Amino acid sequence: MQLRYNYRVYPDASQRRALAKAFGCARVVWNDCLRHRREAHAAGLPYVKSAELSRLHITQAKRTEERAWLADVSAVVLQQSLRDLDTAYKNFFDSLRGKRQGRKVGPPRYKSKKDTRQSIRLTTNAFSLKNDGTVYLAKVGNLKVRWSRRLPAAPTSLTVTKDSSGRYFLSFVVDTEPDILPEAETETGIDLGLSVFAVLSGGTKISAPRFLRRAEKKLKRLGRELSRKAKGSKNRAKARLKLARQHAKVADRRRDWHHKASTEIIRDNQAVYVEDLAVSGLGRTRLAKSVHDAGWSAFVGMLEYKAVKHGRTFAKVDRAFPSSQVCSVCGFRDGPKPLHVRQWMCGACGTVHDRDHNAARNVLVEGRRIVAAGRAETLNACGAPARRAHVPAQRGEAGSPRKSQLTLAGIPGL
């Protein structure tokens, strides 16, 4: 299975200039090749092949006066930028033909030098790991890396990224074998929420950390300071960097908390079942800020890939399943209930239920039924099979979509 390992890197001043040049050259090659294909399409000409684009906009462009500086960076960076454009076009065409699962993918767009996030991708012949702990990049030099953990195997590719807060990261793609954990005796269903982040079917409640809400006062102050600066000034650039760093801290804290919570759940349970929530729809309601602060989608994605990595079973229960309407004791469906109702009594057996705990227990039962039936469809409130939701595209190196979303999770990239 392919995994991605990220590490913080600290380039010096000359290395930062070399990386900035590499980011810019990769962006220029992308834009030149994209412009060529768009102009050919507008003129009614056939699709321009990658070999022709490489010859015109990389090999021959280096010999011209206006593009001679392309020779200052590694040729691998330029070739990988063209390959990424091919991948973007392939995803677009597959989406049009219905071959790609998930949301519709639009055509590739031009890249801007004003984008706060820049990246380049390298293959194994353009980087190497040194014995002194540094990583050598072609025409950049030896970068000082903060190794938080060992790489399990030799990396197959490397992505260098500069984020909006000015930090640099190395992202290694590694082919490794699954790390199977000893079998656990328990299984769990998870009901995700806002007041309580997650309720497990065993009764455990995980409180919502609300990192964005806790940092909201400081973010508002930094936002006001940014709005008062003149556009294009150096003070505005400094204020933007301060705000970006604060947002990065919030995102890092949330990601770290998600990793710890998801790892604990996967280690303690042999099977994990979770409800498939319409996060994109809820993100357009009055609860949008709280929904994005919770980060449900990222958390479920971590559960999915960690289940495969450690040999656990993972399944999603369709969002149409009436988990809050069914009594987990007798199975009687008591009808829909507004969100402010947190406890209710079953009209058939008289059991008093906590809304979230009852939903988690129902998710566990439905997840077991899905696994036993070997299918990924569930019954909605009307008792009819619910249509499966679209599966998000795989966040892997090649950008290919996941094959399915059945009983056992696929093998996603980190």
Coordinates of N, CA and C in Angstrom, one line a residue, residues 38-240:
R38 N -5.4 24.7 -25.0 CA -6.6 25.5 -25.2 C -6.7 26.1 -26.5
E39 N -5.6 26.7 -27.0 CA -5.6 27.3 -28.3 C -5.9 26.3 -29.4
A40 N -5.3 25.1 -29.3 CA -5.5 24.0 -30.3 C -7.0 23.6 -30.3
H41 N -7.6 23.5 -29.1 CA -9.0 23.1 -29.0 C -9.9 24.2 -29.6
A42 N -9.6 25.5 -29.3 CA -10.4 26.6 -29.9 C -10.3 26.6 -31.4
A43 N -9.1 26.2 -32.0 CA -8.9 26.2 -33.4 C -9.5 25.0 -34.1
G44 N -10.0 24.0 -33.3 CA -10.5 22.8 -33.9 C -9.5 21.8 -34.2
L45 N -8.3 21.9 -33.6 CA -7.2 21.0 -33.9 C -7.3 19.8 -32.9
P46 N -6.7 18.7 -33.3 CA -6.7 17.5 -32.3 C -5.9 17.8 -31.1
Y47 N -6.2 17.0 -30.1 CA -5.5 17.1 -28.8 C -4.0 17.0 -28.9
V48 N -3.3 17.9 -28.3 CA -1.8 18.0 -28.4 C -1.2 17.0 -27.5
K49 N -0.4 16.1 -28.0 CA 0.2 15.0 -27.1 C 1.3 15.6 -26.2
S50 N 1.6 14.9 -25.2 CA 2.6 15.3 -24.2 C 4.0 15.4 -24.8
A51 N 4.3 14.5 -25.7 CA 5.7 14.5 -26.3 C 5.9 15.8 -27.1
E52 N 4.8 16.3 -27.8 CA 5.0 17.5 -28.5 C 5.1 18.7 -27.6
L53 N 4.3 18.7 -26.5 CA 4.4 19.8 -25.6 C 5.8 19.8 -24.9
S54 N 6.3 18.7 -24.6 CA 7.6 18.6 -23.9 C 8.7 19.1 -24.9
R55 N 8.6 18.8 -26.1 CA 9.6 19.3 -27.1 C 9.5 20.8 -27.3
L56 N 8.3 21.3 -27.4 CA 8.2 22.7 -27.6 C 8.4 23.6 -26.4
H57 N 7.8 23.2 -25.3 CA 7.8 24.1 -24.1 C 8.8 23.8 -23.1
I58 N 9.6 22.8 -23.3 CA 10.7 22.5 -22.3 C 12.0 22.4 -23.1
T59 N 12.1 21.5 -24.0 CA 13.4 21.3 -24.7 C 13.8 22.5 -25.6
Q60 N 12.9 22.9 -26.5 CA 13.2 24.1 -27.3 C 13.1 25.4 -26.6
A61 N 12.2 25.5 -25.6 CA 12.0 26.7 -24.9 C 13.3 27.1 -24.1
K62 N 14.1 26.1 -23.7 CA 15.3 26.5 -23.0 C 16.3 27.2 -23.9
R63 N 16.2 27.0 -25.2 CA 17.2 27.6 -26.1 C 16.8 29.0 -26.6
T64 N 15.6 29.4 -26.2 CA 15.1 30.7 -26.5 C 15.6 31.7 -25.4
E65 N 15.6 33.0 -25.8 CA 16.1 34.0 -24.9 C 15.0 34.3 -23.8
E66 N 13.8 34.2 -24.1 CA 12.7 34.5 -23.1 C 12.5 33.4 -22.1
R67 N 12.9 32.2 -22.4 CA 12.7 31.0 -21.5 C 14.0 30.3 -21.2
A68 N 15.1 31.0 -21.4 CA 16.4 30.4 -21.1 C 16.6 30.0 -19.6
W69 N 15.9 30.7 -18.7 CA 16.0 30.5 -17.3 C 15.4 29.1 -16.9
L70 N 14.7 28.5 -17.8 CA 14.2 27.1 -17.4 C 15.3 26.1 -17.2
A71 N 16.5 26.4 -17.8 CA 17.6 25.5 -17.6 C 18.2 25.6 -16.2
D72 N 17.8 26.6 -15.4 CA 18.4 26.8 -14.1 C 17.8 25.8 -13.0
V73 N 16.7 25.1 -13.4 CA 16.1 24.2 -12.5 C 16.2 22.8 -13.1
S74 N 16.0 21.8 -12.2 CA 16.1 20.4 -12.7 C 15.0 20.1 -13.8
A75 N 15.4 19.3 -14.8 CA 14.5 19.0 -15.8 C 13.4 18.1 -15.3
V76 N 13.6 17.4 -14.2 CA 12.6 16.5 -13.6 C 11.4 17.3 -13.2
V77 N 11.7 18.5 -12.6 CA 10.6 19.4 -12.1 C 9.7 19.8 -13.2
L78 N 10.3 20.1 -14.4 CA 9.5 20.6 -15.5 C 8.7 19.4 -16.1
Q79 N 9.3 18.2 -16.2 CA 8.6 17.1 -16.8 C 7.5 16.6 -15.9
Q80 N 7.7 16.7 -14.6 CA 6.6 16.3 -13.6 C 5.5 17.3 -13.7
S81 N 5.7 18.6 -13.9 CA 4.7 19.6 -14.1 C 3.8 19.2 -15.3
L82 N 4.4 18.8 -16.4 CA 3.7 18.4 -17.6 C 2.9 17.1 -17.3
R83 N 3.4 16.2 -16.5 CA 2.7 15.0 -16.2 C 1.5 15.3 -15.3
D84 N 1.7 16.3 -14.4 CA 0.5 16.6 -13.5 C -0.6 17.3 -14.4
L85 N -0.2 18.0 -15.4 CA -1.2 18.6 -16.3 C -2.0 17.4 -17.1
D86 N -1.2 16.4 -17.5 CA -1.9 15.3 -18.1 C -2.8 14.6 -17.2
T87 N -2.4 14.5 -15.9 CA -3.3 13.8 -15.0 C -4.6 14.7 -14.7
A88 N -4.4 16.0 -14.7 CA -5.6 16.8 -14.6 C -6.6 16.7 -15.7
Y89 N -6.0 16.6 -16.9 CA -6.9 16.4 -18.1 C -7.5 15.1 -18.1
K90 N -6.8 14.1 -17.7 CA -7.4 12.7 -17.6 C -8.6 12.7 -16.6
N91 N -8.4 13.3 -15.5 CA -9.5 13.3 -14.5 C -10.7 14.1 -15.0
F92 N -10.4 15.1 -15.8 CA -11.5 15.9 -16.4 C -12.3 15.1 -17.4
F93 N -11.5 14.4 -18.3 CA -12.2 13.6 -19.3 C -12.9 12.4 -18.7
D94 N -12.3 11.7 -17.7 CA -13.0 10.6 -17.1 C -14.2 11.1 -16.3
S95 N -14.2 12.3 -15.8 CA -15.4 12.8 -15.1 C -16.5 13.1 -16.1
L96 N -16.2 13.6 -17.3 CA -17.2 13.8 -18.3 C -17.8 12.5 -18.8
R97 N -17.0 11.5 -18.9 CA -17.5 10.2 -19.5 C -18.2 9.3 -18.4
G98 N -18.1 9.8 -17.2 CA -18.7 9.0 -16.1 C -17.8 7.9 -15.6
K99 N -16.5 7.9 -16.0 CA -15.6 6.9 -15.5 C -15.1 7.2 -14.1
R100 N -15.2 8.4 -13.7 CA -14.6 8.9 -12.4 C -15.7 9.0 -11.4
Q101 N -15.5 8.4 -10.2 CA -16.5 8.5 -9.2 C -16.4 9.8 -8.4
G102 N -17.4 10.3 -7.8 CA -17.4 11.5 -7.0 C -17.9 12.7 -7.7
R103 N -17.5 13.8 -7.3 CA -17.9 15.1 -7.9 C -17.4 15.3 -9.3
K104 N -18.1 16.1 -10.0 CA -17.6 16.4 -11.4 C -16.3 17.2 -11.2
V105 N -15.4 16.9 -12.1 CA -14.1 17.6 -12.1 C -14.0 18.6 -13.3
G106 N -13.7 19.8 -13.1 CA -13.6 20.8 -14.1 C -12.3 20.7 -14.9
P107 N -12.1 21.4 -16.0 CA -10.9 21.4 -16.8 C -9.7 22.1 -16.0
P108 N -8.5 21.8 -16.3 CA -7.4 22.5 -15.6 C -7.4 24.0 -15.8
R109 N -6.9 24.7 -14.8 CA -6.9 26.2 -14.9 C -5.5 26.7 -14.8
Y110 N -5.3 27.9 -15.2 CA -3.9 28.5 -15.1 C -3.5 28.7 -13.6
K111 N -2.2 28.6 -13.4 CA -1.7 28.9 -12.1 C -1.1 30.3 -12.0
S112 N -1.2 30.9 -10.8 CA -0.8 32.2 -10.6 C 0.4 32.3 -9.6
K113 N 1.3 33.2 -9.9 CA 2.4 33.4 -9.0 C 2.0 34.0 -7.7
K114 N 0.8 34.5 -7.6 CA 0.3 35.1 -6.3 C -0.3 34.0 -5.4
D115 N -0.5 32.8 -5.9 CA -1.0 31.7 -5.1 C -0.1 31.6 -3.8
T116 N -0.7 31.5 -2.7 CA 0.1 31.4 -1.4 C 0.6 30.0 -1.2
R117 N 0.2 29.0 -2.0 CA 0.7 27.6 -1.8 C 1.3 27.2 -3.1
Q118 N 2.6 26.8 -3.1 CA 3.4 26.4 -4.2 C 3.9 25.0 -4.0
S119 N 4.1 24.3 -5.1 CA 4.6 22.9 -4.9 C 5.3 22.4 -6.2
I120 N 6.3 21.5 -6.0 CA 6.9 20.8 -7.1 C 7.0 19.4 -6.8
R121 N 7.1 18.5 -7.8 CA 7.2 17.1 -7.6 C 8.4 16.5 -8.2
L122 N 9.1 15.6 -7.5 CA 10.4 15.0 -8.0 C 10.3 13.5 -8.0
T123 N 11.0 12.9 -8.9 CA 11.1 11.4 -8.9 C 12.5 11.1 -8.3
T124 N 12.7 9.8 -8.2 CA 13.9 9.3 -7.4 C 15.2 9.7 -8.0
N125 N 15.3 10.1 -9.3 CA 16.6 10.5 -9.9 C 16.9 12.0 -9.7
A126 N 16.0 12.7 -8.9 CA 16.2 14.1 -8.7 C 16.4 14.4 -7.2
F127 N 16.3 13.4 -6.3 CA 16.6 13.6 -4.9 C 17.2 12.4 -4.3
S128 N 17.8 12.6 -3.2 CA 18.4 11.4 -2.4 C 18.5 11.8 -1.0
L129 N 18.4 10.7 -0.1 CA 18.6 10.9 1.3 C 20.0 10.6 1.7
K130 N 20.6 11.6 2.4 CA 22.0 11.5 2.9 C 22.1 10.9 4.2
N131 N 23.3 10.4 4.5 CA 23.6 9.7 5.8 C 23.5 10.7 7.0
D132 N 23.8 12.0 6.7 CA 23.8 13.0 7.8 C 22.4 13.5 8.1
G133 N 21.3 12.9 7.5 CA 20.0 13.3 7.8 C 19.4 14.4 6.9
T134 N 20.2 14.9 6.0 CA 19.7 15.9 5.0 C 19.1 15.2 3.8
V135 N 18.4 15.9 3.0 CA 17.8 15.4 1.7 C 18.4 16.3 0.6
Y136 N 19.0 15.7 -0.4 CA 19.5 16.4 -1.5 C 18.5 16.6 -2.6
L137 N 18.3 17.8 -3.1 CA 17.4 18.1 -4.2 C 18.3 18.6 -5.4
A138 N 18.0 18.1 -6.6 CA 18.8 18.6 -7.7 C 18.7 20.1 -7.9
K139 N 19.9 20.8 -8.0 CA 20.0 22.2 -8.2 C 19.4 23.0 -7.1
V140 N 19.2 22.4 -5.9 CA 18.8 23.1 -4.7 C 19.8 23.0 -3.6
G141 N 20.2 21.7 -3.4 CA 21.2 21.5 -2.4 C 20.7 20.5 -1.3
N142 N 21.4 20.4 -0.2 CA 21.1 19.6 0.9 C 20.2 20.3 1.9
L143 N 18.9 19.9 2.1 CA 18.0 20.5 2.9 C 18.0 19.9 4.3
K144 N 17.9 20.7 5.3 CA 17.8 20.3 6.7 C 16.4 19.9 7.0
V145 N 16.2 18.6 7.4 CA 14.9 18.1 7.6 C 14.7 17.7 9.1
R146 N 13.5 18.0 9.6 CA 13.2 17.6 11.0 C 12.4 16.3 10.9
W147 N 13.2 15.2 11.2 CA 12.6 13.8 11.1 C 11.8 13.5 12.3
S148 N 10.5 13.5 12.2 CA 9.7 13.1 13.3 C 9.5 11.6 13.5
R149 N 9.8 10.9 12.4 CA 9.7 9.4 12.5 C 10.5 8.9 11.3
R150 N 10.8 7.6 11.3 CA 11.6 6.9 10.3 C 10.7 6.6 9.1
L151 N 11.2 6.6 7.9 CA 10.5 6.2 6.7 C 10.6 4.6 6.7
P152 N 9.5 4.0 6.5 CA 9.4 2.5 6.6 C 10.1 1.8 5.4
A153 N 10.3 2.6 4.3 CA 10.9 2.0 3.1 C 11.5 3.2 2.2
A154 N 12.2 2.9 1.2 CA 12.7 3.9 0.3 C 11.6 4.6 -0.4
P155 N 11.6 5.9 -0.4 CA 10.5 6.7 -1.1 C 10.5 6.5 -2.6
T156 N 9.4 6.6 -3.3 CA 9.3 6.5 -4.7 C 9.2 7.8 -5.4
S157 N 8.7 8.8 -4.6 CA 8.6 10.2 -5.2 C 8.6 11.2 -4.0
L158 N 8.8 12.4 -4.3 CA 8.9 13.5 -3.3 C 8.2 14.7 -3.8
T159 N 7.4 15.3 -3.0 CA 6.7 16.6 -3.3 C 7.2 17.7 -2.3
V160 N 7.7 18.8 -2.8 CA 8.1 19.9 -2.0 C 7.1 21.0 -2.0
T161 N 6.6 21.4 -0.8 CA 5.5 22.3 -0.7 C 5.8 23.5 0.2
K162 N 5.4 24.6 -0.3 CA 5.4 25.8 0.5 C 4.0 26.3 0.8
D163 N 3.6 26.3 2.1 CA 2.2 26.7 2.4 C 2.0 28.2 2.5
S164 N 0.8 28.6 2.8 CA 0.5 30.0 2.9 C 1.1 30.7 4.0
S165 N 1.6 30.0 5.0 CA 2.3 30.6 6.2 C 3.8 30.7 6.0
G166 N 4.3 30.3 4.8 CA 5.7 30.4 4.5 C 6.5 29.2 5.0
R167 N 5.9 28.1 5.4 CA 6.6 26.9 5.9 C 6.8 26.0 4.7
Y168 N 7.9 25.2 4.8 CA 8.3 24.3 3.7 C 8.1 22.8 4.3
F169 N 7.6 21.9 3.4 CA 7.4 20.6 3.8 C 7.9 19.6 2.7
L170 N 8.4 18.5 3.1 CA 8.7 17.4 2.1 C 7.7 16.3 2.4
S171 N 7.1 15.8 1.3 CA 6.1 14.8 1.3 C 6.6 13.6 0.5
F172 N 7.0 12.5 1.2 CA 7.5 11.3 0.6 C 6.3 10.3 0.4
V173 N 6.3 9.7 -0.8 CA 5.4 8.6 -1.1 C 6.2 7.3 -1.0
V174 N 5.7 6.4 -0.1 CA 6.4 5.1 0.2 C 5.5 3.9 0.0
D175 N 6.0 2.9 -0.7 CA 5.3 1.6 -0.8 C 5.7 0.7 0.4
T176 N 4.7 0.4 1.2 CA 5.0 -0.4 2.3 C 3.9 -1.4 2.6
E177 N 4.1 -2.4 3.4 CA 3.2 -3.4 3.7 C 2.3 -3.0 4.9
P178 N 1.0 -3.5 5.0 CA 0.2 -3.1 6.1 C 0.7 -3.6 7.4
D179 N 0.5 -2.8 8.4 CA 1.0 -3.1 9.8 C -0.3 -3.7 10.6
I180 N -0.4 -5.0 10.5 CA -1.6 -5.6 11.0 C -1.5 -5.7 12.6
L181 N -2.6 -5.2 13.2 CA -2.6 -5.2 14.7 C -3.3 -6.5 15.2
P182 N -3.0 -6.9 16.4 CA -3.7 -8.1 17.0 C -5.2 -7.8 17.0
E183 N -5.9 -8.9 16.8 CA -7.4 -8.8 16.7 C -7.9 -8.3 18.0
A184 N -8.9 -7.5 17.9 CA -9.7 -6.9 19.1 C -11.0 -7.6 19.1
E185 N -11.6 -7.6 20.3 CA -12.9 -8.3 20.5 C -14.1 -7.4 20.3
T186 N -13.9 -6.1 20.3 CA -15.0 -5.2 20.2 C -15.2 -4.6 18.8
E187 N -16.4 -4.2 18.6 CA -16.7 -3.4 17.4 C -17.5 -2.1 17.8
T188 N -17.5 -1.1 17.0 CA -18.1 0.1 17.4 C -18.8 0.8 16.3
G189 N -19.9 1.5 16.6 CA -20.5 2.4 15.7 C -20.3 3.8 16.2
I190 N -20.2 4.8 15.3 CA -19.8 6.1 15.7 C -20.9 7.1 15.1
D191 N -21.4 7.9 16.0 CA -22.3 9.0 15.6 C -21.6 10.3 15.8
L192 N -21.4 11.0 14.7 CA -20.7 12.3 14.8 C -21.7 13.4 15.0
G193 N -21.2 14.4 15.8 CA -22.0 15.6 16.1 C -21.2 16.8 16.3
L194 N -21.9 17.9 16.8 CA -21.2 19.2 17.0 C -21.0 19.5 18.5
S195 N -22.1 19.4 19.3 CA -21.9 19.6 20.7 C -21.0 18.6 21.3
V196 N -21.1 17.3 20.9 CA -20.2 16.2 21.2 C -19.7 15.7 19.9
F197 N -18.3 15.7 19.8 CA -17.7 15.4 18.5 C -18.1 14.0 18.0
A198 N -18.1 13.0 18.9 CA -18.4 11.6 18.5 C -18.9 10.9 19.7
V199 N -19.9 10.1 19.5 CA -20.4 9.2 20.5 C -20.3 7.7 20.0
L200 N -19.6 6.9 20.7 CA -19.4 5.5 20.3 C -20.6 4.7 20.9
S201 N -20.8 3.5 20.2 CA -21.9 2.7 20.6 C -21.7 2.1 22.0
G202 N -20.5 2.0 22.5 CA -20.3 1.6 23.8 C -20.6 2.6 24.9
G203 N -21.0 3.8 24.5 CA -21.3 4.8 25.5 C -20.2 5.9 25.7
T204 N -19.1 5.7 25.1 CA -18.0 6.7 25.2 C -18.3 7.9 24.4
K205 N -18.1 9.1 25.0 CA -18.4 10.4 24.4 C -17.0 11.1 24.2
I206 N -16.8 11.6 23.0 CA -15.6 12.4 22.7 C -16.0 13.8 22.6
S207 N -15.5 14.7 23.5 CA -15.9 16.1 23.4 C -15.3 16.8 22.2
A208 N -16.0 17.8 21.7 CA -15.5 18.6 20.6 C -14.5 19.6 21.0
P209 N -13.3 19.6 20.5 CA -12.2 20.5 20.9 C -12.5 21.9 20.5
R210 N -13.1 22.1 19.3 CA -13.5 23.5 18.8 C -12.3 24.4 18.8
F211 N -11.3 24.0 18.0 CA -10.0 24.8 17.9 C -10.3 26.1 17.2
L212 N -11.1 26.2 16.2 CA -11.4 27.4 15.5 C -12.1 28.4 16.4
R213 N -13.1 27.9 17.2 CA -13.9 28.8 18.1 C -13.0 29.4 19.2
R214 N -12.0 28.5 19.6 CA -11.1 29.0 20.7 C -10.2 30.1 20.2
A215 N -9.8 30.0 18.9 CA -8.9 31.0 18.3 C -9.6 32.1 17.6
E216 N -10.9 32.1 17.7 CA -11.7 33.1 16.8 C -11.4 34.5 17.2
K217 N -11.2 34.8 18.5 CA -11.0 36.2 18.9 C -9.7 36.7 18.3
K218 N -8.6 35.9 18.4 CA -7.3 36.4 17.8 C -7.4 36.5 16.3
L219 N -8.1 35.5 15.7 CA -8.2 35.6 14.2 C -9.0 36.8 13.8
K220 N -10.0 37.2 14.5 CA -10.7 38.4 14.1 C -9.9 39.7 14.3
R221 N -9.0 39.7 15.3 CA -8.2 40.9 15.5 C -7.1 40.9 14.4
L222 N -6.5 39.8 14.0 CA -5.6 39.8 12.9 C -6.2 40.1 11.6
G223 N -7.5 39.7 11.4 CA -8.2 40.0 10.2 C -8.5 41.5 10.1
R224 N -8.8 42.2 11.2 CA -9.0 43.6 11.2 C -7.7 44.3 10.9
E225 N -6.6 43.9 11.4 CA -5.3 44.5 11.1 C -5.0 44.4 9.7
L226 N -5.3 43.2 9.1 CA -5.0 43.0 7.6 C -5.9 43.9 6.8
S227 N -7.1 44.1 7.1 CA -8.0 44.9 6.3 C -7.6 46.4 6.3
R228 N -6.9 46.8 7.4 CA -6.5 48.3 7.5 C -5.3 48.6 6.7
K229 N -4.5 47.6 6.2 CA -3.3 47.8 5.5 C -3.6 48.1 4.0
A230 N -2.7 49.0 3.5 CA -2.9 49.4 2.1 C -2.5 48.2 1.2
K231 N -3.4 47.9 0.1 CA -3.1 46.8 -0.7 C -1.8 47.0 -1.5
G232 N -1.0 45.9 -1.6 CA 0.3 46.0 -2.2 C 1.4 46.5 -1.4
S233 N 1.1 46.8 -0.1 CA 2.2 47.3 0.7 C 2.9 46.2 1.5
K234 N 4.1 46.5 2.0 CA 4.8 45.4 2.7 C 4.2 45.1 4.1
N235 N 3.5 46.2 4.7 CA 2.8 45.9 5.9 C 1.6 45.0 5.7
R236 N 1.0 45.1 4.6 CA -0.1 44.1 4.3 C 0.4 42.7 4.1
A237 N 1.5 42.6 3.5 CA 2.1 41.2 3.3 C 2.5 40.6 4.7
K238 N 3.0 41.5 5.6 CA 3.3 41.0 7.0 C 2.1 40.6 7.7
A239 N 1.0 41.4 7.6 CA -0.2 41.1 8.3 C -0.9 39.9 7.7
R240 N -0.8 39.7 6.4 CA -1.3 38.4 5.8 C -0.6 37.2 6.3

